[in-house]
XYZ file of C-alpha atoms in Angstrom:
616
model
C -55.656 47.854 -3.237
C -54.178 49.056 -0.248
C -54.749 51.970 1.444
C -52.700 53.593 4.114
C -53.700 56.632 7.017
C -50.496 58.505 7.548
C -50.539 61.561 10.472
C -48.834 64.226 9.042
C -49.392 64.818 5.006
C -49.184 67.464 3.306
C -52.316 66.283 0.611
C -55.445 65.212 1.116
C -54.756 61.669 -0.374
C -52.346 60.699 -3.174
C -53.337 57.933 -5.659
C -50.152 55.787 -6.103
C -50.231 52.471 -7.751
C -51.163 49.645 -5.137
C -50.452 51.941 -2.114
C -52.532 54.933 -1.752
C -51.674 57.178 0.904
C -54.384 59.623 3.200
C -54.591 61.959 5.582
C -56.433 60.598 8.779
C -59.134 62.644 8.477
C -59.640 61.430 4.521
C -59.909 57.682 5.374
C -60.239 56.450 9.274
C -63.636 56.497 10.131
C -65.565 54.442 13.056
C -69.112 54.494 14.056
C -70.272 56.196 17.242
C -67.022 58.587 16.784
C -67.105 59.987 13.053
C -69.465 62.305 11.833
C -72.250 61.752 9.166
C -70.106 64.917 7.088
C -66.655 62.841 8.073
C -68.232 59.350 6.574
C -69.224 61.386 3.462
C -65.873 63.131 2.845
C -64.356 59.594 3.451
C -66.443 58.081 1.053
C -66.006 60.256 -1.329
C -62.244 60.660 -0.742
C -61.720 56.681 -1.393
C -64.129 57.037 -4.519
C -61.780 59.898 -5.778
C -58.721 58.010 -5.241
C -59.659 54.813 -6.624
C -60.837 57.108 -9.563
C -57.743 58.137 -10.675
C -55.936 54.411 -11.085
C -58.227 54.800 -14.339
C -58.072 58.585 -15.035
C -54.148 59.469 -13.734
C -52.545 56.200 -13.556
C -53.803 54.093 -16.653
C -54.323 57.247 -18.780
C -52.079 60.039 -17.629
C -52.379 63.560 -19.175
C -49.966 64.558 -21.575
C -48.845 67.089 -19.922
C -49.815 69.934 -16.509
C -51.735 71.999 -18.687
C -54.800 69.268 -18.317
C -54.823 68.195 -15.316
C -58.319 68.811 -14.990
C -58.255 65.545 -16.830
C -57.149 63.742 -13.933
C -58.456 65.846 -11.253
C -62.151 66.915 -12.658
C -62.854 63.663 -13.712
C -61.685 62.158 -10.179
C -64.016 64.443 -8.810
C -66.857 63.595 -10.617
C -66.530 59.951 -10.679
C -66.247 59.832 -6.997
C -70.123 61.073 -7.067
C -70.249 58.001 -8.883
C -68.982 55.781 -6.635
C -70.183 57.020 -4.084
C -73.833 56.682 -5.148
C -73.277 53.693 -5.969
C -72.420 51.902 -2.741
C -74.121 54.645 -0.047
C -76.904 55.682 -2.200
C -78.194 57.240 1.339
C -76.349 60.173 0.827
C -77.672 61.124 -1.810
C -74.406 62.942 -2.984
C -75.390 63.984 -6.679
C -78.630 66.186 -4.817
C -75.356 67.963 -3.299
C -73.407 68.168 -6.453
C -74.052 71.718 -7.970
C -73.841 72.817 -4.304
C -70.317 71.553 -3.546
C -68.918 71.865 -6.270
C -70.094 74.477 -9.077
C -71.520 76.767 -5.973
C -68.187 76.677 -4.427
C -66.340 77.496 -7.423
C -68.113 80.081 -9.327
C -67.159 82.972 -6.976
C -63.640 82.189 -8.074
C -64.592 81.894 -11.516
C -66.296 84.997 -12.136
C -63.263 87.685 -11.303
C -60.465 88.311 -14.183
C -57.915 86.721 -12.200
C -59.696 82.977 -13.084
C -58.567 80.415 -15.647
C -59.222 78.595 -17.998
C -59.685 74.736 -16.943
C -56.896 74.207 -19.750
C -54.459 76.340 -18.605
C -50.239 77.123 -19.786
C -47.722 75.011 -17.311
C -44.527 77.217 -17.999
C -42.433 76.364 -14.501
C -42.714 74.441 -11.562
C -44.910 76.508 -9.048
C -47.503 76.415 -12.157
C -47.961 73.372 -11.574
C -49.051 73.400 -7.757
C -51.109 76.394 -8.635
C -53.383 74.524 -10.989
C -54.659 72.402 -8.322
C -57.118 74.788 -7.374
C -61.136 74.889 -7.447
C -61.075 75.268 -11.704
C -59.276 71.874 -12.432
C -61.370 70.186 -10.021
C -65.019 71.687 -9.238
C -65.463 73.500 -12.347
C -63.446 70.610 -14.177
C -65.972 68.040 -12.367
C -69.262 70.077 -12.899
C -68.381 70.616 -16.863
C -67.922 66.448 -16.923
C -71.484 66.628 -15.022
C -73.221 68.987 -17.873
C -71.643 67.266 -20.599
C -73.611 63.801 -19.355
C -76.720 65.351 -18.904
C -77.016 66.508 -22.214
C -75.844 63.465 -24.149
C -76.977 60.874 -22.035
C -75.327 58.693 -19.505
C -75.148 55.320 -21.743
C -73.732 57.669 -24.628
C -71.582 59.168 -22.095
C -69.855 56.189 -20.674
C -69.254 54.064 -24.150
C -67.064 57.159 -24.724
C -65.753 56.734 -21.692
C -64.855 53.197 -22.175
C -63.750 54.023 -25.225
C -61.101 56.460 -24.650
C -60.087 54.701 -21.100
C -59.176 51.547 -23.686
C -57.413 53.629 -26.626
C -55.003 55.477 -24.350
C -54.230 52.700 -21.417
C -51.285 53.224 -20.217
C -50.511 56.136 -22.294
C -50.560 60.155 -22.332
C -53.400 61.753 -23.887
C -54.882 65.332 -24.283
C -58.175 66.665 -23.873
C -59.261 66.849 -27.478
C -58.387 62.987 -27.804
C -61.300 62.510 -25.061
C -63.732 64.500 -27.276
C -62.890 62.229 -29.817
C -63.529 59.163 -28.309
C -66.896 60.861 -27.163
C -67.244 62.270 -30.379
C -67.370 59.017 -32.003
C -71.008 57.752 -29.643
C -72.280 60.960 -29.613
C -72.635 61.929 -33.296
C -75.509 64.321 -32.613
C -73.460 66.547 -31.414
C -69.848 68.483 -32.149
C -68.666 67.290 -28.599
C -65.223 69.522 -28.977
C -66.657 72.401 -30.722
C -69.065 72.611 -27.593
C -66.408 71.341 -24.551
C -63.644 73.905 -26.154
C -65.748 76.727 -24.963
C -65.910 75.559 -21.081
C -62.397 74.297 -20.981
C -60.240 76.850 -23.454
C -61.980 80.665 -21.778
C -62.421 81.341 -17.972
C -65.917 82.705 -16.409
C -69.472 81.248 -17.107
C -72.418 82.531 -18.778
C -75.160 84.427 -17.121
C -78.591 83.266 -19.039
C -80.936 86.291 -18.864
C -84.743 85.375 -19.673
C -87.852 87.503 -21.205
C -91.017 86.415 -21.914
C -93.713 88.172 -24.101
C -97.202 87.373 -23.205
C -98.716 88.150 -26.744
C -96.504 85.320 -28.409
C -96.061 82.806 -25.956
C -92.177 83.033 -26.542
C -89.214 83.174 -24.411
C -85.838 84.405 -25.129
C -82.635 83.408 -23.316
C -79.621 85.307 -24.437
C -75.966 84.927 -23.031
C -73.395 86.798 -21.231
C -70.199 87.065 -19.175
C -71.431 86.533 -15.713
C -69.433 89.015 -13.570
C -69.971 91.989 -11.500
C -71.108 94.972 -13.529
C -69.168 97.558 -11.538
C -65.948 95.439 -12.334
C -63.369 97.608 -13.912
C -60.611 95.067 -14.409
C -59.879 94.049 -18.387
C -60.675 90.214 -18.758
C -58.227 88.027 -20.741
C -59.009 87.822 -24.530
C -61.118 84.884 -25.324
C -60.614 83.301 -28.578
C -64.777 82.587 -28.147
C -64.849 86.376 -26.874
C -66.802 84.751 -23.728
C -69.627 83.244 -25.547
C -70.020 79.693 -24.748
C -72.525 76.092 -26.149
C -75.290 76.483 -23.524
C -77.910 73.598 -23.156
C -80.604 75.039 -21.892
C -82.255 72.131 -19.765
C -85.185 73.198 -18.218
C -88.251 71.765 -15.944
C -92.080 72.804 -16.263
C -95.632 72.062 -14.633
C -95.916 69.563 -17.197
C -92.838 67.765 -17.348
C -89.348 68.534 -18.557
C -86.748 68.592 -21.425
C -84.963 65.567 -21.391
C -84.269 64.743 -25.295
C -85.097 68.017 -26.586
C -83.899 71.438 -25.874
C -83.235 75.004 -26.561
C -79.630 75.779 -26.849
C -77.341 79.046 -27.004
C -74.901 79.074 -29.526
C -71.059 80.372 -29.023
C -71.556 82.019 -32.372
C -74.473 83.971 -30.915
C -75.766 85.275 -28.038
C -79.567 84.735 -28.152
C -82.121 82.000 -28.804
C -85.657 82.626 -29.188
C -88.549 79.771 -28.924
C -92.052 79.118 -27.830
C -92.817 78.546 -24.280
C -93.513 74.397 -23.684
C -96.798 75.939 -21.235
C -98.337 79.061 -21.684
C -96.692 81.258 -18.473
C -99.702 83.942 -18.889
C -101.862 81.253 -17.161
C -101.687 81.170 -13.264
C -100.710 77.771 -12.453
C -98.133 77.092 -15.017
C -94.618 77.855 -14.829
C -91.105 77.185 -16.241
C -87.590 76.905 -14.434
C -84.591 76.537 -16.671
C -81.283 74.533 -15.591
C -83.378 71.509 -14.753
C -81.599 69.684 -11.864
C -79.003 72.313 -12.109
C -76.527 70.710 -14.099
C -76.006 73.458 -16.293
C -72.874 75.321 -15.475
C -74.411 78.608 -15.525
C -76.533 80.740 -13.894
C -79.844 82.286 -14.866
C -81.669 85.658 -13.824
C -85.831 85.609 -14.497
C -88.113 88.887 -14.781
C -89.005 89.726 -11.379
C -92.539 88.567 -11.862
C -91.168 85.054 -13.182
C -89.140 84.847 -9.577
C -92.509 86.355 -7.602
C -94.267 83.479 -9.244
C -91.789 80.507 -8.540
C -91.598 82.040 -4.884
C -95.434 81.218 -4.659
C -95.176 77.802 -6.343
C -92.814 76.923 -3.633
C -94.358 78.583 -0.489
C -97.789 76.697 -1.991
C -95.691 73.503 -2.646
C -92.185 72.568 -1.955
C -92.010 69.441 -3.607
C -93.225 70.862 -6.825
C -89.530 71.156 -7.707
C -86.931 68.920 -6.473
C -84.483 70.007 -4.166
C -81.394 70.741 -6.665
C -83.686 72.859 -8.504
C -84.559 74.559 -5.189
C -80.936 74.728 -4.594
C -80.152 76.310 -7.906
C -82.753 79.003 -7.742
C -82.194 80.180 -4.211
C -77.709 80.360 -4.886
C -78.731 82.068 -8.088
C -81.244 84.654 -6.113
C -78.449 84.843 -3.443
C -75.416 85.490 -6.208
C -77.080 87.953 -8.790
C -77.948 91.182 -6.615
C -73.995 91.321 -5.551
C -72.746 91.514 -9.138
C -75.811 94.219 -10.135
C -77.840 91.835 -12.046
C -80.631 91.663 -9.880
C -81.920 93.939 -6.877
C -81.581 92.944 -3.143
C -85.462 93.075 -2.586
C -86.511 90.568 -5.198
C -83.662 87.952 -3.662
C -84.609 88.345 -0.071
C -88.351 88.373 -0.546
C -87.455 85.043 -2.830
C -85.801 83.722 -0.274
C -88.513 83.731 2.217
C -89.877 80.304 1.306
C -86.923 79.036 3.267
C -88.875 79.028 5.965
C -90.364 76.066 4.956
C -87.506 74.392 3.687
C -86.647 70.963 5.405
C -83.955 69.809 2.534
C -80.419 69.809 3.376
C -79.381 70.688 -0.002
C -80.859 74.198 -0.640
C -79.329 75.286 2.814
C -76.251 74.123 1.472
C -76.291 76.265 -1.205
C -77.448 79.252 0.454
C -75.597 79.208 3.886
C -72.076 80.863 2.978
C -73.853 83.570 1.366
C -76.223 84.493 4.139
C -72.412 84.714 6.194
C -70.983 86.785 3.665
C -73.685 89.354 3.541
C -73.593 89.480 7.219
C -69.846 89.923 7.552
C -70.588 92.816 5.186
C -72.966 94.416 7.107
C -70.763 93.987 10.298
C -72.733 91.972 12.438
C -76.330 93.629 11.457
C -78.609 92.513 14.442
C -81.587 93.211 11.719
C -80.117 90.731 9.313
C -79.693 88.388 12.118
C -83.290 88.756 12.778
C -84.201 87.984 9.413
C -82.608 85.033 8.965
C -83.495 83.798 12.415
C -86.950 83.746 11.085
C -86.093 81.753 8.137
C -84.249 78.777 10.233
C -86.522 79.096 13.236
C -88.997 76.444 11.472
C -86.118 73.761 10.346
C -83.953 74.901 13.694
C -87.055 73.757 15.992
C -87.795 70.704 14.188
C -84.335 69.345 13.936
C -81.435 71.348 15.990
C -80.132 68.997 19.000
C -82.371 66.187 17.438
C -81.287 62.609 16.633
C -81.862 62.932 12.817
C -82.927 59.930 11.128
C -81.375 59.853 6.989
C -78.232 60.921 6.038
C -79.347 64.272 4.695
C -81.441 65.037 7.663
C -77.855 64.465 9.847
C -76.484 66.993 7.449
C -78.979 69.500 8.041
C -79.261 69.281 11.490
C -75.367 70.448 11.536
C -76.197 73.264 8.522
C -78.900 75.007 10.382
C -77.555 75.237 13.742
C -74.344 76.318 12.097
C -76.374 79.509 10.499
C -78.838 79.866 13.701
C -75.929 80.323 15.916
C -73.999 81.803 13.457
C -76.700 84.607 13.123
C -76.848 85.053 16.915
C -79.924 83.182 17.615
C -79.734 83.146 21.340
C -81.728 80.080 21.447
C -78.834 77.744 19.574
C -75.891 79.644 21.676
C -77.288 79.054 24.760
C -77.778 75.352 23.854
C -74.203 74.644 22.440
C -73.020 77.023 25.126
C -74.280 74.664 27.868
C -73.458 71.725 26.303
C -70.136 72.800 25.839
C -69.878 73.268 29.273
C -71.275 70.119 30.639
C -69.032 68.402 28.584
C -65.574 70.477 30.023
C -66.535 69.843 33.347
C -67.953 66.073 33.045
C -66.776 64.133 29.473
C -67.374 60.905 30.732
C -71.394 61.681 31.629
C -71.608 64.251 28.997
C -69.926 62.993 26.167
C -70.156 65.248 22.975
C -72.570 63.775 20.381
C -70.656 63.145 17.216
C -73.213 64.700 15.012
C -73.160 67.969 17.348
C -69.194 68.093 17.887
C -68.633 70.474 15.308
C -71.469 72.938 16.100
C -70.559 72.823 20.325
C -67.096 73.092 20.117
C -67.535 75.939 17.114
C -70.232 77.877 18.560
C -69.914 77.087 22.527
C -66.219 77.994 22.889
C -66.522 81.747 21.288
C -67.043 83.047 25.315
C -64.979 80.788 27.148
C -62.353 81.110 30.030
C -59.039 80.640 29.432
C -59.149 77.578 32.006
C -61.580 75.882 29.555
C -59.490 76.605 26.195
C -56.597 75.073 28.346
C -58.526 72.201 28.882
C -59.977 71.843 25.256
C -55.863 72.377 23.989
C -54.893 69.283 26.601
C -57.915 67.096 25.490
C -56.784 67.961 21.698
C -53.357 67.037 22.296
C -54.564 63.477 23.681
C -57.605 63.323 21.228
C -56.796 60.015 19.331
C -59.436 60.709 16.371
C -58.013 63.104 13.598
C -61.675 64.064 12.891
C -62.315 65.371 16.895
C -59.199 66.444 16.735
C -60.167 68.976 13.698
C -63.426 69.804 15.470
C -61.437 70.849 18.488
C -58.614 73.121 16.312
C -61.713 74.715 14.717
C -62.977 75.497 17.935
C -59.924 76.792 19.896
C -59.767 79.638 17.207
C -63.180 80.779 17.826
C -61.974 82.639 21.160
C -62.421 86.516 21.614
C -59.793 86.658 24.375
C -56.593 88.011 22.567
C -54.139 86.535 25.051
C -55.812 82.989 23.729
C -55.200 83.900 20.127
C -51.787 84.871 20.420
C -50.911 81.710 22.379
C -52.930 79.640 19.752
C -50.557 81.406 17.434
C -47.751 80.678 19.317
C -48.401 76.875 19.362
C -48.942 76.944 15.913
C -45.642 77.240 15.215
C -44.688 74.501 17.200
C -44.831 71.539 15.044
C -45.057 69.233 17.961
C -47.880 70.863 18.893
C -49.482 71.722 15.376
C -48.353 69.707 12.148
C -47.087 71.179 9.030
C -50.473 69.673 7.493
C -52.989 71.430 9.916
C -50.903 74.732 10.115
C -52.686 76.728 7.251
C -55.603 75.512 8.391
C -55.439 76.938 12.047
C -54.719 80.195 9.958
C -57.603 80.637 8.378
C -59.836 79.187 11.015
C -58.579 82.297 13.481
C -58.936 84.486 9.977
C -62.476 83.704 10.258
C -63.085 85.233 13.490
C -62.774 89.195 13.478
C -61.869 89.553 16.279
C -58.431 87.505 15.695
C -58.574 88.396 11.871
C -55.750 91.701 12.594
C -53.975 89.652 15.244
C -53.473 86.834 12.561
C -52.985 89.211 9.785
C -50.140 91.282 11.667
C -48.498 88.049 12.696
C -48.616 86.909 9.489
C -46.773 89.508 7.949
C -44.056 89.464 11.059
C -43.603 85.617 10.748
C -43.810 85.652 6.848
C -40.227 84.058 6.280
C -40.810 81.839 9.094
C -43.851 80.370 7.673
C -42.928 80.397 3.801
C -39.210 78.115 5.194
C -41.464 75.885 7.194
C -44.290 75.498 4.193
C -41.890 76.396 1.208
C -42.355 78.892 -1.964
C -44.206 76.171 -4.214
C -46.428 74.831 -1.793
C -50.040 75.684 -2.584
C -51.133 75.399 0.757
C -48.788 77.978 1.932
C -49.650 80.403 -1.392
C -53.265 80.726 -0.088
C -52.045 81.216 3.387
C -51.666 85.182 3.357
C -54.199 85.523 0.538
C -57.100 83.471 2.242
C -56.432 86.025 5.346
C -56.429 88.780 3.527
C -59.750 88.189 1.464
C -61.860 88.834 4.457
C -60.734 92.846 4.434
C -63.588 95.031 3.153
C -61.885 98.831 3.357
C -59.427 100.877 1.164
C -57.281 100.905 4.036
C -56.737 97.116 4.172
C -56.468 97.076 0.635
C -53.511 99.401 0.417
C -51.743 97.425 3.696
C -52.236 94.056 1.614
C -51.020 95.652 -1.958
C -48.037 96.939 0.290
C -47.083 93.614 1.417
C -47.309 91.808 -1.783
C -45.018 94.305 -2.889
C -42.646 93.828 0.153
C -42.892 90.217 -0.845
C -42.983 89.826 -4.989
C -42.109 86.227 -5.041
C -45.425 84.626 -4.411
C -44.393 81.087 -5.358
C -47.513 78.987 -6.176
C -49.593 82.090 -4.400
C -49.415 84.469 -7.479
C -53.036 83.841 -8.516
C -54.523 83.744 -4.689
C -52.969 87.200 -4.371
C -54.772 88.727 -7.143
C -57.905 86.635 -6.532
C -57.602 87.931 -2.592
C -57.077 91.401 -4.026
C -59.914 91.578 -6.241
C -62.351 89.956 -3.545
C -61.543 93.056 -1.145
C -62.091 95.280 -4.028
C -65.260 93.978 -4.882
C -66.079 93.724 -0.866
C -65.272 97.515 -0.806
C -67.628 97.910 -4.197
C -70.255 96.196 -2.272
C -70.672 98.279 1.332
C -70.325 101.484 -1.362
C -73.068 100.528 -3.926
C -75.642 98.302 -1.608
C -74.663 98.465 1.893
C -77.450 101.473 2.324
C -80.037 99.624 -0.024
C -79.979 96.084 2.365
C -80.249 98.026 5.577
C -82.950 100.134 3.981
C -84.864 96.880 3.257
C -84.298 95.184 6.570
C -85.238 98.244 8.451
C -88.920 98.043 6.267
C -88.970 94.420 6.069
C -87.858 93.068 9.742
C-alpha cells in the first residue's frame, strides 16, 4: 500500500485504493523530533486508513445516511490496530476518554443526531462527518463487543465483510450478519436504539439496605433546565442498556443486568452486600457502556474512599469513567457541585494518564466560567501539585507516563500555577535566544511554546513567526501556530490575523485552525470574533459554503460566549448570514452551548464560589 504526505490538504487523510493520501502531521513522524501524542495520532491515523480498504472500499455504504458505517467502524478498528502493533500505548485505556468523552457534550443538546441520519443535498453530506458518525459511531461498535464477546463479535464481522465485498450494504444487513453468531441476543432490536434516536441514557442508581437490591432506571441524559423540544424518537429516548458492572469480588462478564427500551427500570439483588464497609459496586465496568451513571451520594463518598485508600482497586478506565461522570452531572442538575469536587479530590493521588484525560477539559471549562477564579485555580493546583512534582519537566519513561507529563503541565499552567509558568516561561526563553544549546524537548514543545509565549515581546513572536516559516516538521510547525495565538498583545493578534489570510503564509488547511486557537484565548476571542464577521465573505470564498471545516469556523468562535449579550450579537449574524452551508448544525449546536453557558453562571455560578470560598 502506498502512502503519500502531501502539505496542504484539506482532510486529515483520505483512504483511496493503493494510494492513500495525509496530511503531514497525520503520517511523517521521526524520532528525537515527533512527539509521543504525534506518534500516537500517526499510528492511529494509518490504522484508520488502512481500516477503511475493508469498511469503505470493499464494502461501501449504500448510501450518506450511514456513513457511520465507514467512519465509526474506521475509528474503532484503528484501536485495533493500533494495539496490536504498539501495545505500549495502551490506546483502548484511552478509548472512552477520546472518544465517547469528547462526544457526549455534543450529543446531549437537541440539536444532535442520530448516528443514522437523512442525506437530502450535498452540504448534508459534509455535515455528517462530525463527532456522531465517528466517536459515538466508534464507541457504540466498542459496547456492542463487550457485551457479546470479541470472538462472537468478529465471526460477524468476517461474516458480513465476505457477504457484501465489493458491494453496498446498510446497517441492518451488518446486524444480520452479527445476528446470525450472536443468537443470544436481538442484535438490531438493541443497535436500532443507539443508531436510529440522538442523546444517551443517564443510568440513575438506588440501593435499599433492607433487601440487598439495587435499581437502575433510565433516562434522557440532558440538562434539566433545557427548554428546547427534542426530536420525536420512535423509542421515545429509551434505549437496550447492558449494564456491565465491576465489584470487590469480581465482575460481570457473562452475566448482567440490563435496561430494556420497552422500560425504564430494572430491579435485582446486589452481587455483594453494599451495607458492609469494605464492599462496593461500580457499574459501566471498563466504561464501555455508552452512558453515564449518577450513584446516591453516599455510594460516590464511599468509592471516593476506596480510591484515596487504594487506587489500583479499580483500573484506570473505570477511574476515568467515574471522575468525567462526577465532572459532567452537576452542570446538567443531576448531581450537586459539592459531591463532584469533594469526589474529585482523590486526584491528588492519581499518577494515570487516562483519568486526567478525561477530566482536564472540564476543569478548563468550569474555569472559563468562573472567569479566571484564582480560588478554583488554587484548588486544582492542589490536585496536580502531587503528579506535577513527580513528573512535569521529567524524562518520562512509558508511553502513558509521556502523555501525562504533557496533560498535567497543560492544566498546572493552565490554572496559573506559578511554578509551571515560570518553568515553560524560562525555557521558552532560553530557547529564543540560544536554539542550538537550548533546543526545545519534543515531549515539552507543546507545553513551552503554549504556555511560555502568553507574555512575550513582540521581538520574540517575530522570531517564533520566522522560525515557523522555516520549521521543516509539520508537527513543530503546529506547536509553534498554537503558540503564536496565545499572545495578549493586540497588535500581535491582529497581525497573526492578518497573516492568516495570506495563504503563503498560512495554508487553506491550517486556517480554521489558527481561528480557533486565537478563539481560545480571551483576550483575542472579540478581536477574532469581530474580524470574523468583517472578513466573513472573504473566508467562506477562500474555504467555500460546503466545506465543514469552514461551517464550524464562526460557530466554534462563537461557543466560547457565556452572556445574553453575545448571544443576541451571534443570533444577529446568523441571521445576516442564513446560508450556513455545511455549518447549519454547528450554528445551533454553538447557540445552544452559549445558552446553556448563560444557564450555568445563572443557576451555579454562586453555589461553586460558595464552595471554594469554604473549601480552599
Amino acid at each position: 500500500m502506498d502512502m503519500i504526505a502531501i502539505p496542504d490538504f484539506v482532510s486529515g487523510a483520505m483512504e483511496h485504493w493503493g494510494l492513500i493520501t495525509y496530511r503531514e502531521t497525520n503520517l511523517l513522524y521521526k524520532e528525537g523530533v515527533s512527539s509521543p501524542s504525534n506518534k500516537q495520532r500517526i499510528a492511529e491515523v494509518v490504522a484508520h486508513e488502512l481500516a477503511h480498504q475493508w469498511f469503505g472500499n470493499i464494502v461501501t455504504m449504500d448510501w450518506w445516511d450511514d456513513l457511520w458505517l465507514n467512519e465509526g467502524f474506521a475509528t474503532f478498528m484503528a484501536y485495533v490496530g493500533t494495539d496490536k502493533f504498539e501495545p505500549e500505548m495502551e490506546v483502548f485505556s484511552q478509548f472512552a476518554s477520546i472518544e465517547a468523552h469528547t462526544v457526549m457534550p455534543e450529543d446531549s443538546v437537541a440539536s444532535s443526531h442520530p448516528i443514522i441520519v437523512p442525506v437530502k443535498r450535498p452540504e448534508d453530506i459534509s455535515a455528517v462527518f462530525d463527532a456522531i458518525s465517528y466517536n459515538k459511531g466508534a464507541s457504540v461498535i466498542r459496547m456492542l463487543e463487550a457485551f457479546i464477546g470479541a470472538e462472537i463479535f468478529g465471526d460477524g464481522l468476517k461474516a458480513y465483510l465476505k457477504r457484501y465485498q465489493y458491494d453496498n450494504a446498510k446497517t441492518y444487513q451488518l446486524w444480520e450478519s452479527i445476528g446470525q453468531h450472536a443468537k443470544e441476543w436481538d442484535i438490531e432490536v438493541i443497535m436500532d436504539t443507539w443508531t436510529k434516536q440522538s442523546g444517551y441514557p443517564l443510568i440513575t442508581v438506588t440501593y435499599d439496605e433492607n433487601t440487598n437490591k439495587i435499581t437502575a432506571s433510565q433516562m434522557l441524559c440532558k440538562d434539566t433546565a433545557e427548554t428546547i423540544d427534542w426530536p420525536t424518537s420512535i423509542f421515545d429516548y429509551k434505549w437496550e442498556v447492558p449494564l456491565h458492572y465491576i465489584t470487590n469480588s469480581g465482575g460481570s462478564d457473562s452475566t448482567f443486568p440490563w435496561i430494556h427500551h420497552n422500560s425504564s427500570t430494572v430491579e435485582f439483588v446486589s452481587p455483594v452486600d453494599l451495607k458492609q464497609a469494605g464492599n462496593w459496586l461500580k457499574f459501566n465496568k471498563n466504561n464501555t457502556g455508552y452512558y453515564k451513571v449518577r450513584y446516591p451520594q453516599a455510594w460516590w463518598e464511599k468509592l471516593e474512599t476506596l480510591l484515596k485508600n487504594d487506587i489500583e482497586a479499580l483500573d484506570a478506565q473505570d477511574r476515568a469513567g467515574l471522575v468525567y461522570d462526577a465532572i459532567t452531572l452537576p452542570p446538567y442538575g443531576l448531581m450537586d457541585y459539592s459531591v463532584a469536587f469533594n469526589f474529585l479530590n482523590y486526584l491528588e493521588n492519581e499518577m494515570h494518564y487516562v483519568p486526567w484525560l478525561s477530566v482536564r477539559t472540564n476543569l478548563f471549562t468550569i474555569r472559563d466560567l468562573l472567569n479566571d477564579n484564582s480560588k478554583w485555580d488554587r484548588f486544582v493546583e492542589r490536585l496536580v501539585k502531587k503528579t506535577y512534582d513527580s513528573l512535569a519537566w521529567k524524562e518520562g519513561s512509558s508511553h502513558t507516563d509521556k502523555l501525562l507529563k504533557g496533560s498535567i503541565t497543560r492544566i498546572a499552567c493552565g490554572h496559573e500555577y506559578m511554578e509551571c509558568l515560570n518553568a515553560a516561561n524560562s525555557k521558552f526563553t532560553q530557547w529564543v535566544n540560544d536554539p542550538v544549546n537550548h533546543p526545545l524537548e519534543v515531549t515539552e514543545r507543546y507545553e513551552v511554546l503554549t504556555y511560555g509565549m502568553k507574555s512575550i515581546t513582540e521581538e520574540q513572536w517575530d522570531t517564533v513567526w520566522s522560525r515557523y516559516s522555516s520549521e521543516p516538521v509539520a508537527t513543530a510547525k503546529t506547536d509553534m501556530r498554537r503558540g503564536l495565538a496565545r499572545t495578549s498583545n493586540e497588535v500581535l493578534i491582529n497581525r497573526y490575523l492578518s497573516y492568516a489570510l495570506d495563504k503563503n503564509k498560512v495554508a487553506d488547511q491550517d486556517l480554521p485552525r489558527v481561528i480557533s486557537y486565537l478563539a481560545a484565548n480571551s483576550v483575542a476571542r472579540p478581536i477574532v470574533w469581530n474580524w470574523a464577521k468583517q472578513r466573513y465573505t472573504e473566508l467562506r470564498d477562500r474555504l467555500g459554503i460546503d466545506n465543514r471545516y469552514f461551517g464550524r469556523l464562526v460557530p466554534g468562535i462563537a461557543s466560547h460566549f457565556t452572556t445574553t449579550e453575545m448571544l443576541e450579537e451571534v443570533e444577529g449574524f446568523y441571521a445576516l448570514h442564513p446560508n450556513a452551508g455545511a455549518g447549519k448544525r454547528a450554528r445551533e449546536q454553538s447557540i445552544e452551548a452559549i445558552k446553556q453557558a448563560i444557564g450555568w453562571k445563572q443557576r451555579y455560578e454562586n453555589q461553586v464560589n460558595d464552595w471554594l470560598e469554604n473549601n480552599v
